[in-house]
Amino acid sequence: MVFVNPTLQNKTQIVRAQEEQLPAISELAGVIWRACYPGIITSAQIDYMLAQMYSLDVLRDEISSQGIRYDLLLVDGKPAGFASYGPTAETGVMKLHKLYLLPGMQGRGLGSRMLQQVEHEVRAGAGRRLILSVNKRNARAITAYKLNGFVIVESVVTDIGGGFVMDDYVMAKELAG
């Protein structure tokens, strides 16, 4: 059972992001990453990854040609977090690419609520398994994913260019039909 703070319950909504909302997602990513990732990865890697992953051109391409969907969490009508997910090469397996909340919104059940929305959409599209990658040093996120039924299935190190690597766990959750 996931608890969502009752004072937030009626003030939140998750909407499918449209192109006009991509600048808000890019801005949110910058705020969230700069607040949450120091101590996990270097500032230089944060800047590099933000530039590689959150330019408007990259976000548009993910939506238009890679089949990746972005959901935007609104609290009191203002962007407070987002998730992105899409297909993998394996039939029935979808990947959660991103799930981020503003620091002030964390710990209130909103991440779990966004994750439940992603799982619902994946099931609706005949998905049977959801996978994700999470930095091995991101203990808070790993704990949250475990509480939501994900298990670690693999350890991977990926060269992302610029002299940087992503040192991640791959986590997975089997989704009942």
C-alpha angles and dihedrals in degrees: 000000000000119000119217115188104255092222088061098038096085094037097057134079135169115219133180105256117241126202092266089060096054094090088057090051091049091049093047090052091055093049094044097044094047090050100042110030105055106108090028098060131001124270088245091056091046091054092045094050094045089053092047097045110028109042111123090244091056093047092048092049092050091054099039103040110013100050093238117152126208122206119195123210113217122195113189086349093302126113110258104159146344145209131203128194141161149155128307129205089265117083113245094014120110127185127224100216099179140007117170138162131189108261092247090056096051121106094031100097094259095116089053090049091053090047091052089052090052091049090050092052092045091052091047088056092052093260115157101180135037121200133184141174122231130181110259090230094052095096094166093056093043090053092048092050092048090051087054093054103267122137130198109253103167145009116223139177114201126191106225097179130249090081091294135119134193110229102198148161117226109221127191141191126196110224120215116224 
